[in-house]
Each structure stands twice: as structure tokens, then as C-alpha cells.
XYZ file of C-alpha atoms in Angstrom:
90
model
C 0.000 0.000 0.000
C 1.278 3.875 -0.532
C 1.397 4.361 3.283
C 3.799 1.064 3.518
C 5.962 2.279 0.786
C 5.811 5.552 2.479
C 6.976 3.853 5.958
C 10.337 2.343 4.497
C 10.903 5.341 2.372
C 10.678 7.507 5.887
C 12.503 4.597 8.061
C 10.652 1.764 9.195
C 10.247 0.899 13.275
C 11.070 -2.746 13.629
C 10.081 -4.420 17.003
C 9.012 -1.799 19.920
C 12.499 0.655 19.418
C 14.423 -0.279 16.850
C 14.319 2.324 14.059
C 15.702 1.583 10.491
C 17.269 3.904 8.345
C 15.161 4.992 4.956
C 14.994 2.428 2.482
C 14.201 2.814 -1.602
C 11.651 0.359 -2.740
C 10.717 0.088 -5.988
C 7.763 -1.925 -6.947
C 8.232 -4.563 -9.728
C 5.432 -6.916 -11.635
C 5.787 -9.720 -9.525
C 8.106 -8.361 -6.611
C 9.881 -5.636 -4.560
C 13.359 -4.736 -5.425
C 14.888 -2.819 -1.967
C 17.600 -1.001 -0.943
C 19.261 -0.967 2.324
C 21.905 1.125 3.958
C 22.680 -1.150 6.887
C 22.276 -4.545 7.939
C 20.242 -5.061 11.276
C 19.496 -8.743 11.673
C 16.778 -9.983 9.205
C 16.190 -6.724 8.798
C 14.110 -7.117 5.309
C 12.000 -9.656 6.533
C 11.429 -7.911 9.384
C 10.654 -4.650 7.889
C 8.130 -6.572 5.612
C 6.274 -8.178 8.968
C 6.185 -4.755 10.542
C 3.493 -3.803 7.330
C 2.204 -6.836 8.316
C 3.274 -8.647 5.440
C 5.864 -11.825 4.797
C 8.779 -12.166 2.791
C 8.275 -15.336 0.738
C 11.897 -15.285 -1.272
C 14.833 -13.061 -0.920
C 17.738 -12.536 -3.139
C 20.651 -9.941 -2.529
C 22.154 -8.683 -5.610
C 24.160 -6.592 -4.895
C 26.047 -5.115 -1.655
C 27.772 -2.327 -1.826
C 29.608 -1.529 -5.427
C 29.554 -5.397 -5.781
C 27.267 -7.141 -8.102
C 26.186 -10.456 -7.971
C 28.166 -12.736 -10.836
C 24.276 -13.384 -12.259
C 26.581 -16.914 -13.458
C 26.303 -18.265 -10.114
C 23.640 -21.017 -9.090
C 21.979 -20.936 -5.812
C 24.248 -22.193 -2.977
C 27.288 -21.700 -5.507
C 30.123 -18.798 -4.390
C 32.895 -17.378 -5.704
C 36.761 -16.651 -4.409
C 36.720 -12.532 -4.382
C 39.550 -11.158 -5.675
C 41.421 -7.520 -5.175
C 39.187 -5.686 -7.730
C 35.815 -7.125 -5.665
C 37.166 -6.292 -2.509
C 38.199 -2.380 -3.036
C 34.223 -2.678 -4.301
C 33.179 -3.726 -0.900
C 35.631 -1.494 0.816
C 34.555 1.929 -1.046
């Protein structure tokens, strides 16, 4: 609803006192694409249940500069080297 989208564009309240920074959501066809900046525990899923709603799949992409190699199968990782550190670093 617009007055959830406006609640994690304004900072979401998570649990009785625990206050998240704003968060962009965009609103696809068939799912949310959000961005974070920080990384309270479960934080998505439990921004979603404080709007009453439940997170059913969840994907990161990308954190920080770093991209996701979209080559990698689920449970698959890769080695990072020099270049995708100073990404994670900047």
C-alpha cells in the first residue's frame, strides 16, 4: 500500500524501538526490489512483517559496489579477488 511504501521510504520501526534507516523500494510486476543502507538482523524480513506482510523469497544482488556474478547457481560462491574487494571497501 502507498502508506507502507511511504513507511520504508521515511525509516521503518522494527520491534518496539528499533528504528531503520530509509529504504528505496521500488515496486516490480511480480516483486519488490529494496535497498538498504545497513544490515540489522533480518532486517528485510522484518521490515516486511512490521506492514504486516511476509517475505516469501529473498535474493541480494548486490552489496555495496559489488554485483552479484548473475553466473552463479543458488548455494554456488565465488573466491573474491582484489578488484571485488576495493568494491566492498569503497
Amino acid at each position: 500500500s502507498i502508506d507502507d511504501i511511504k513507511k520504508f521510504e521515511e525509516g521503518i520501526t522494527i520491534d518496539k524501538d528499533e528504528k531503520c534507516l530509509p529504504a528505496i523500494i521500488n515496486i516490480k510486476e511480480d516483486h519488490y526490489e529494496l535497498t538498504i543502507f545497513e544490515g540489522k538482523y533480518h532486517q528485510i524480513k522484518r521490515m516486511f512483517i512490521a506492514c504486516d506482510n511476509k517475505v516469501t523469497y529473498l535474493k541480494r544482488v548486490k552489496m555495496g559496489s559489488l554485483t552479484l556474478d548473475e553466473n552463479l547457481k543458488t548455494g554456488m560462491y565465488k573466491y573474491l579477488d582484489l578488484n571485488d574487494i576495493s568494491l566492498l571497501t569503497k
